[in-house]
Coordinates of C-alpha atoms in Angstrom, one line a residue:
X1 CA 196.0 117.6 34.5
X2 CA 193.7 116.7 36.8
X3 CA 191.5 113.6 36.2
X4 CA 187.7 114.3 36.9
X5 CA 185.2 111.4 36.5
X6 CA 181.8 113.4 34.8
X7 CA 181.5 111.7 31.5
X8 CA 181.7 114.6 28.5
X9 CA 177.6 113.7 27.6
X10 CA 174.9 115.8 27.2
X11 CA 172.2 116.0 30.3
X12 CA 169.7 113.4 30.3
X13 CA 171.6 110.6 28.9
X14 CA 171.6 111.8 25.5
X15 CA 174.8 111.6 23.7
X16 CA 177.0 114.0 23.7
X17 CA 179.9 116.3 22.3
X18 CA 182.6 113.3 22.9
X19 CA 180.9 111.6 19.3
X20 CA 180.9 115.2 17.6
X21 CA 184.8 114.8 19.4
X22 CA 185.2 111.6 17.7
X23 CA 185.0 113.0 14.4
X24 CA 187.2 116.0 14.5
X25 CA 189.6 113.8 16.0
X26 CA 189.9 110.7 13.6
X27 CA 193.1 109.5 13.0
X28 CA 194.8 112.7 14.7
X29 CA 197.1 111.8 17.2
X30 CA 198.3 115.4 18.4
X31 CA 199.4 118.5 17.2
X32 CA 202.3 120.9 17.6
X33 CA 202.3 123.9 19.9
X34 CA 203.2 126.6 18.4
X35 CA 204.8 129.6 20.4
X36 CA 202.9 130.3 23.6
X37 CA 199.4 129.5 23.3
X38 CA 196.4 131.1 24.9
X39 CA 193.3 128.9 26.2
X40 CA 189.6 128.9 24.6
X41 CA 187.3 130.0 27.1
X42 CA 184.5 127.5 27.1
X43 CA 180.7 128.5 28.9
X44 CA 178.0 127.5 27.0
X45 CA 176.1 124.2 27.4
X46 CA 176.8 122.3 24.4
X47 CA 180.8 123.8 23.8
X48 CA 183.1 121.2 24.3
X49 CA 187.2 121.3 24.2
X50 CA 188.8 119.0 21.5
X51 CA 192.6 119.2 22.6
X52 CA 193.6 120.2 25.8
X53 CA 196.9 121.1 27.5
X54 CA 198.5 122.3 31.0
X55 CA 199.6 119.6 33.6
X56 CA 202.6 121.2 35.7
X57 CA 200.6 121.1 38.4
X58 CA 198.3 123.3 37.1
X59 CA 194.3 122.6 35.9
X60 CA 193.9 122.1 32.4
X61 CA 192.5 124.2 29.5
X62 CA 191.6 124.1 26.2
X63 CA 194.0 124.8 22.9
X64 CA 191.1 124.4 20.9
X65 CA 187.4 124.4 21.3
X66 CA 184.4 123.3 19.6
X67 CA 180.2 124.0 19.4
X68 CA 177.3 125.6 17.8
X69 CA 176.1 128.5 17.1
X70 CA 172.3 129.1 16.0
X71 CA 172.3 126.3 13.0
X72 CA 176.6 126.2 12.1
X73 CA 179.6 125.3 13.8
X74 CA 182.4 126.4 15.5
X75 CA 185.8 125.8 16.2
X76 CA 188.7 127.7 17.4
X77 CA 192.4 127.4 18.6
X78 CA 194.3 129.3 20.9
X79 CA 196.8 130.7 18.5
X80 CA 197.2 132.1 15.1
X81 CA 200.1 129.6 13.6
X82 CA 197.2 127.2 13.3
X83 CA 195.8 128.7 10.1
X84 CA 198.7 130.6 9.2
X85 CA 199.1 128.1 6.1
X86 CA 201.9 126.5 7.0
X87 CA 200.8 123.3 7.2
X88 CA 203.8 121.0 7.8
X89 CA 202.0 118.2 10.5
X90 CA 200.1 115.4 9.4
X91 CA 197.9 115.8 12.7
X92 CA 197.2 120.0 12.2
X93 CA 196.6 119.0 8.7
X94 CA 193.6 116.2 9.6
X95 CA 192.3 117.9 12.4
X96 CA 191.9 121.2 9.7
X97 CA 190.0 118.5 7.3
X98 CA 188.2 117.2 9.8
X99 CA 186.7 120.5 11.0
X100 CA 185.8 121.4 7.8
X101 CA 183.5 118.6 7.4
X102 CA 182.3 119.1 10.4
X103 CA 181.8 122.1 10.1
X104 CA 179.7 122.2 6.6
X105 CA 177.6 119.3 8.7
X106 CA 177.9 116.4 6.0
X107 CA 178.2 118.6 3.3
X108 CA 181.5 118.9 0.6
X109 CA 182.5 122.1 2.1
X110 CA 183.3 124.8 0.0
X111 CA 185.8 127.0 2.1
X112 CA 186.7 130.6 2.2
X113 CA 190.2 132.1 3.8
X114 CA 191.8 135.8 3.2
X115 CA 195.0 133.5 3.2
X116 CA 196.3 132.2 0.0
X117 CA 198.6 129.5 1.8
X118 CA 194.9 128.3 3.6
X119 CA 193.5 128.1 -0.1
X120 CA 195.9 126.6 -1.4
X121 CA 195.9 124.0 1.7
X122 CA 192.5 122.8 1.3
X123 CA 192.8 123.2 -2.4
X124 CA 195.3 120.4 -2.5
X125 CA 192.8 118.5 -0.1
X126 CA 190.2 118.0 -2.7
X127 CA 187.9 120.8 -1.5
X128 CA 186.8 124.0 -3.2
X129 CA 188.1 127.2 -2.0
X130 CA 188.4 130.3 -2.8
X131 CA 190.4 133.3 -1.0
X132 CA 188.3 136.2 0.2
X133 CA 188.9 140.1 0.1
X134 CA 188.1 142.9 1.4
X135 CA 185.9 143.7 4.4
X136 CA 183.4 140.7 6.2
X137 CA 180.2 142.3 5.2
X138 CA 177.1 141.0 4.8
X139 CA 176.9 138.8 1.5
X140 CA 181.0 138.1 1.5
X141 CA 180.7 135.1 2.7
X142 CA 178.1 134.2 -0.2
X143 CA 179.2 130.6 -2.1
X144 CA 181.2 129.1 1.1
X145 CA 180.0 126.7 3.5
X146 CA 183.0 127.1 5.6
X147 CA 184.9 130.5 7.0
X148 CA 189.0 130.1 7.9
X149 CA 189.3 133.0 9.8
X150 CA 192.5 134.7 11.0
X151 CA 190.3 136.6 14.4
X152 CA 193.2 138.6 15.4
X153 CA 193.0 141.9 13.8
X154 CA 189.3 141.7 14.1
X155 CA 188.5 144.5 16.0
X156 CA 185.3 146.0 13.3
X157 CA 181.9 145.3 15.1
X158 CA 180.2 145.0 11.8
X159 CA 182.1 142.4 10.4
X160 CA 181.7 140.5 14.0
X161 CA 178.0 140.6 13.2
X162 CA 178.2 139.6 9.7
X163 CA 180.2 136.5 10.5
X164 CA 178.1 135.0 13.5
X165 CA 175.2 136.2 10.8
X166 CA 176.8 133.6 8.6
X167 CA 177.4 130.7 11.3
X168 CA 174.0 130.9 12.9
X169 CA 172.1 130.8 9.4
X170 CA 174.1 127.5 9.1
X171 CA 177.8 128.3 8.2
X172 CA 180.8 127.3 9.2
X173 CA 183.8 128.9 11.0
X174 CA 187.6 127.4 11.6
X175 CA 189.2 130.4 13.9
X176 CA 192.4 131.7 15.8
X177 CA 193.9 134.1 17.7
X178 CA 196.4 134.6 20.2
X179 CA 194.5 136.6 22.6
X180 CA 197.6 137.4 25.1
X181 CA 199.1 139.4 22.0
X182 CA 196.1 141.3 21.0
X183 CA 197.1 144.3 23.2
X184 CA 200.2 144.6 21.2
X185 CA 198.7 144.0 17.6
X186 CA 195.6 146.3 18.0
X187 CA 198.1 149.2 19.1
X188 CA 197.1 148.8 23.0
X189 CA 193.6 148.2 22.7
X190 CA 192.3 145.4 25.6
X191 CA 190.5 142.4 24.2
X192 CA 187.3 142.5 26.2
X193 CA 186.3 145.9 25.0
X194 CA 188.1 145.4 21.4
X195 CA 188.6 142.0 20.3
X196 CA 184.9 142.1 18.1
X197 CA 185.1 138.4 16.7
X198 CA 184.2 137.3 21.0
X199 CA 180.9 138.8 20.5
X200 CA 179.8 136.6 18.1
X201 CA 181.1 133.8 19.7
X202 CA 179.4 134.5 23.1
X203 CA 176.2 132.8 21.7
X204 CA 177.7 129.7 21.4
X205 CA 179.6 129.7 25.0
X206 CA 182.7 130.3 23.4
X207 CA 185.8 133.1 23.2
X208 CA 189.3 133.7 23.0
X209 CA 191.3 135.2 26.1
X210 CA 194.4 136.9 27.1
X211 CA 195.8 133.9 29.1
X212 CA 198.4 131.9 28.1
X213 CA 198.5 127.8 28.4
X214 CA 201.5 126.5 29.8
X215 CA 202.0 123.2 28.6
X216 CA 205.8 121.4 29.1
X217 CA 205.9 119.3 25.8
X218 CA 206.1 120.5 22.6
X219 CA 202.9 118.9 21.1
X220 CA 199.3 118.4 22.5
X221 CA 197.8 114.8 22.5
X222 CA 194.8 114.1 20.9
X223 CA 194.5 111.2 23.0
X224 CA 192.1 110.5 25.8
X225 CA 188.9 112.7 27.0
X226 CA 189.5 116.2 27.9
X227 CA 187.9 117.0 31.8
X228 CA 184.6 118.0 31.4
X229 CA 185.1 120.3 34.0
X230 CA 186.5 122.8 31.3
X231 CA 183.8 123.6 30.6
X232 CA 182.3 126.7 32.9
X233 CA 178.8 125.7 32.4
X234 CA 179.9 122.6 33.4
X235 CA 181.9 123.4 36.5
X236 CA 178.8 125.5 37.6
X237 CA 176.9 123.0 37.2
X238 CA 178.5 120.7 39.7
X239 CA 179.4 124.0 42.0
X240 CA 175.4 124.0 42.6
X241 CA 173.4 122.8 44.9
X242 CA 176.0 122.7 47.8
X243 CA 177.8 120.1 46.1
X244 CA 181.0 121.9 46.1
X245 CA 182.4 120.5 49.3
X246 CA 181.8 116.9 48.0
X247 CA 184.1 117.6 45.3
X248 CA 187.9 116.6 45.1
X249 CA 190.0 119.0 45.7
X250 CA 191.6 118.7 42.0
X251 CA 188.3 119.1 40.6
X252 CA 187.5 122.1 42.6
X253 CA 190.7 123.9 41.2
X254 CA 189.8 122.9 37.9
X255 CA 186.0 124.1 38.2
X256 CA 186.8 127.3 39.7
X257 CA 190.1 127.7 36.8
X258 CA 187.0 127.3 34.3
X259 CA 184.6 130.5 35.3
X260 CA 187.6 132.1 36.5
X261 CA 188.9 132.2 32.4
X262 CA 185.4 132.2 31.4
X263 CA 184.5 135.1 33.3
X264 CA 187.5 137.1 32.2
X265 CA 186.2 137.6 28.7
X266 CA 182.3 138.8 29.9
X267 CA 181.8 142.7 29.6
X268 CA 181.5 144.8 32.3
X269 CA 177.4 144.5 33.1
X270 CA 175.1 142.0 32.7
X271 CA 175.2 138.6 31.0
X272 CA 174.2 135.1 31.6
X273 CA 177.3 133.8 32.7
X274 CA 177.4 136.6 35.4
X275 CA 173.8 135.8 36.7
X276 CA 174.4 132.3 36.7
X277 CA 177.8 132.6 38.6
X278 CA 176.3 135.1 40.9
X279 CA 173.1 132.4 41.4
X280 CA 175.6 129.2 42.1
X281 CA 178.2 131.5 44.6
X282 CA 174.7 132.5 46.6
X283 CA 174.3 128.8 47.6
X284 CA 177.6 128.2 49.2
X285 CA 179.4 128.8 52.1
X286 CA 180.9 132.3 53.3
X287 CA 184.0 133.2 52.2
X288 CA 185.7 135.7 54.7
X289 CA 188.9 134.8 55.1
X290 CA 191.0 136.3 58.3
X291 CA 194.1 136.1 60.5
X292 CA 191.9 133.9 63.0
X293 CA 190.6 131.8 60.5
X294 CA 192.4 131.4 57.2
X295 CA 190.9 129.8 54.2
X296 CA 193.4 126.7 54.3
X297 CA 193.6 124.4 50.9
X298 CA 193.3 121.7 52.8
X299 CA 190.5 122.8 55.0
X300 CA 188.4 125.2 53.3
X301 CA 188.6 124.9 49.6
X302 CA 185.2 125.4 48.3
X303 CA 185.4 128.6 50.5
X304 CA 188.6 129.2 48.7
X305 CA 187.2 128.7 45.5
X306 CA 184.6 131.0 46.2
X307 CA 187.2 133.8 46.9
X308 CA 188.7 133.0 44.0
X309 CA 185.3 133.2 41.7
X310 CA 184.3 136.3 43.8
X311 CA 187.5 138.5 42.9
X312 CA 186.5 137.8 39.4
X313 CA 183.3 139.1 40.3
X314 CA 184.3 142.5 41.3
X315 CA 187.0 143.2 38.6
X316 CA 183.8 143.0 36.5
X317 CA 182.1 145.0 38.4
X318 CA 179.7 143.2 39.5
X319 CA 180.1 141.9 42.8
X320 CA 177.5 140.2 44.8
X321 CA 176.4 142.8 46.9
X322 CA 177.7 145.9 45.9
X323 CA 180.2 147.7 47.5
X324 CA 182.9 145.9 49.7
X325 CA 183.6 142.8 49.5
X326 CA 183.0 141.7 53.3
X327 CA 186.6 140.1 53.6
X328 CA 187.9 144.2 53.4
X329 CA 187.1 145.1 56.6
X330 CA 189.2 142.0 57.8
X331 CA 192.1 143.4 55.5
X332 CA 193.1 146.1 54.5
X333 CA 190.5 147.1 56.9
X334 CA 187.1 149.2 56.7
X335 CA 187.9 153.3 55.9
X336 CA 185.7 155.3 58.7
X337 CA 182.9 157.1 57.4
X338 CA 184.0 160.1 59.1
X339 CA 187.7 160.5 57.5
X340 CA 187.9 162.9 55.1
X341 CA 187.8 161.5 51.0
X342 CA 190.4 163.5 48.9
X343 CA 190.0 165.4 45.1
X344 CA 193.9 165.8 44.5
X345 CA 195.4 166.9 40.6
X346 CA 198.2 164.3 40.2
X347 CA 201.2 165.4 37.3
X348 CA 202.8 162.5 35.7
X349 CA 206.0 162.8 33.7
X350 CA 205.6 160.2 30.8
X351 CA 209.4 160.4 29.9
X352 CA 209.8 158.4 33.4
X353 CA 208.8 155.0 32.5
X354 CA 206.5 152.5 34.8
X355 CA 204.3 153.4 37.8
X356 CA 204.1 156.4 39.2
X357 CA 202.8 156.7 43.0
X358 CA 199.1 159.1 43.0
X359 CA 199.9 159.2 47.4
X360 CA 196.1 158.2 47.6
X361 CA 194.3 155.8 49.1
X362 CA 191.3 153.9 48.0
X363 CA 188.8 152.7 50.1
X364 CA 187.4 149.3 49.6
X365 CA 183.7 149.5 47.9
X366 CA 184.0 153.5 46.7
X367 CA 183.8 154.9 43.3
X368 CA 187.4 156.1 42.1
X369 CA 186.7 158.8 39.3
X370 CA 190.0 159.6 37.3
X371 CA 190.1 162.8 35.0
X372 CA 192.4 162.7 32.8
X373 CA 193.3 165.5 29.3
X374 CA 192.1 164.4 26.0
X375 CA 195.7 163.9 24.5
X376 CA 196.2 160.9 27.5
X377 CA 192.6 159.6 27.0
X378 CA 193.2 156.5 24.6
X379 CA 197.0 156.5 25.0
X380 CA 197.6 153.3 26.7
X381 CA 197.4 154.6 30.3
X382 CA 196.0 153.1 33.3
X383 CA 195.1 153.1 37.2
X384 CA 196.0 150.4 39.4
X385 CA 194.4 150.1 42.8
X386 CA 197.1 147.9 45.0
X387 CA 200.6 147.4 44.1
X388 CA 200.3 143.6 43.6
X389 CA 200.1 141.6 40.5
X390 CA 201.0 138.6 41.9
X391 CA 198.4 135.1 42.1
X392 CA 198.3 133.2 45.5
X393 CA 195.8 130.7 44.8
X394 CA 198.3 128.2 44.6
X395 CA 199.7 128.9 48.6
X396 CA 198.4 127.1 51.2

């Protein structure tokens, strides 16, 4: 993991999440990893990471994540064995204690859970709980202070609303998900457009993604200070102001790893995080990479991180000036106005499994409209433009 020298403190000098850290923290050393975790997004100004993991050459990211949200708190971990009750590990076991305390904010927390193992778990710690049924509607969560919430199948808008209802009037919430899996629990649904529970977490900077973590060892240290560039804010922050080039290049692939994830959990549109990533990018340099002048890693990585940021960008939708991104008429190359754009009816034979060739071209900027019958609309199916799915970030 790369080392980065910001202190986690608030702006101004006024302390900061590394004492609200402290706490969740106390006398945990580590905890296990469980399967194949997925990072915690973090974005919003006062969300901070509490264990972190990656290394292998790789920037870091978060297992789980901390902040606020209107008058409660939050905290969430990158997979669902965290709460799934079985709570064999003295350090998963404190760390749970420890977040709900700090999660009722000096209050004995009375906790809630649909899990019976969960109840029983914080039963035997001293604290009331009680196991919850049913949907998350408004006036559910009456009589807890604390919410331990299974997010994965939580895919009911409503109950998204009613639970970051119940945080921001001053509530708790312990969460997970594995957010690379969601596609195959939901039955196929994507978790941008489908995984509800991210809504309510966007107000406090905060969300679960469809990444995974790699991380060699088979338990996460509690030790040390997580790099503070994890957070996007953060790593936009010290992106501004044409400080990117003064930045190590460690740090740089750790900033740009940060919006990058961050980014990958924003809907399509308008947001906050999109106008203030689309506000930082319009202060650096141009990033037009070409066979006369490659974007080196040595040479030219804030223009590289740009790239990188910029892609993001237009996946979303969003790019920064509409259209084509300038680099496409370096390569593939610009289509001519003049050459005719095709309307073609493509049959697909679903018994043959994979991708299946549509012989057209699109050119870099246009509109692609795709029509397909109702019985396929919903079914899993997709359009790829390009026949890559490999990353090169990592190439010279």
């Amino acid at each position: 993991m790369a080392a980065v020298l910001l202190p986690l403190v608030a702006q101004g000098g006024a302390p900061g999440p590394e004492a609200d850290r402290a706490k969740l923290l106390a006398g945990v050393e580590g905890i296990p990893k469980f399967g194949v975790p997925g990072p915690v997004a973090i974005f919003g100004e006062g969300a901070f990471p509490v264990i972190a993991g990656g290394g292998m050459g790789q920037p870091g990211m978060a297992l789980c994540a901390a902040g606020e949200l209107g008058k409660g708190r939050v905290v969430l971990f990158g997979h669902t064995g965290y709460l799934d009750g079985k709570v064999g590990d003295a350090g998963l076991g404190r760390l749970l204690v420890n977040a709900a305390n700090w999660c009722a904010g000096g209050r004995k927390p009375r906790v809630g859970a649909r899990s019976a193992a969960m109840v029983d778990f914080f039963s035997g710690e001293g604290m009331e709980a009680k196991r919850l049924g049913g949907a998350m509607g408004r006036g559910a969560l009456d009589g807890i202070d604390v919410l331990i919430l299974n997010a994965q199948g939580m895919t009911d808008p409503d109950e998204s609303a009613a639970v970051g209802e119940f945080v921001s009037a001053g509530g708790g919430l312990i969460a997970a998900a594995t957010g690379w899996a969601f596609e195959q629990t939901s039955g196929g649904k994507d978790l941008v457009g489908h995984l509800a529970i991210n809504r309510a977490l966007a107000s406090a900077g905060l969300g679960f993604t469809d990444a995974t973590l790699r991380h060699g060892a088979d338990r996460f240290s509690a030790g040390g200070s997580p790099p503070v560039l994890l957070n996007a804010h953060a790593a936009l922050e010290a992106l501004a102001g044409r400080r990117a080039s003064g930045l190590p290049r460690e740090d740089l692939a750790q900033a740009t790893a940060a919006i990058e994830l961050a980014l990958s959990i924003q809907p399509a549109g308008a947001s906050a995080l999109i106008d203030r990533v689309k506000a930082v990018l319009r202060g650096m340099g141009a990033a037009v990479p070409s066979e006369e002048k490659p974007l080196r890693a040595d040479k030219a990585a804030p223009e590289r991180a740009r790239l990188a940021i910029e892609a993001r960008l237009s996946q979303l939708g969003v790019g920064l000036a509409g259209g084509a991104h300038p680099a496409a008429a370096k390569f593939p190359g610009a289509v001519p106005a003049s050459a005719p754009r095709a309307a073609r009816d493509v049959e697909i034979d679903p018994r043959s499994w994979g991708w299946h060739s549509t012989g057209l071209y699109a050119a870099p900027g246009e509109t692609i409209t795709v029509t397909v019958p109702g019985s396929v609309a919903g079914a899993g199916c997709s359009v790829r433009i390009g026949c890559h799915t490999d990353r090169l970030y990592h190439l010279d």
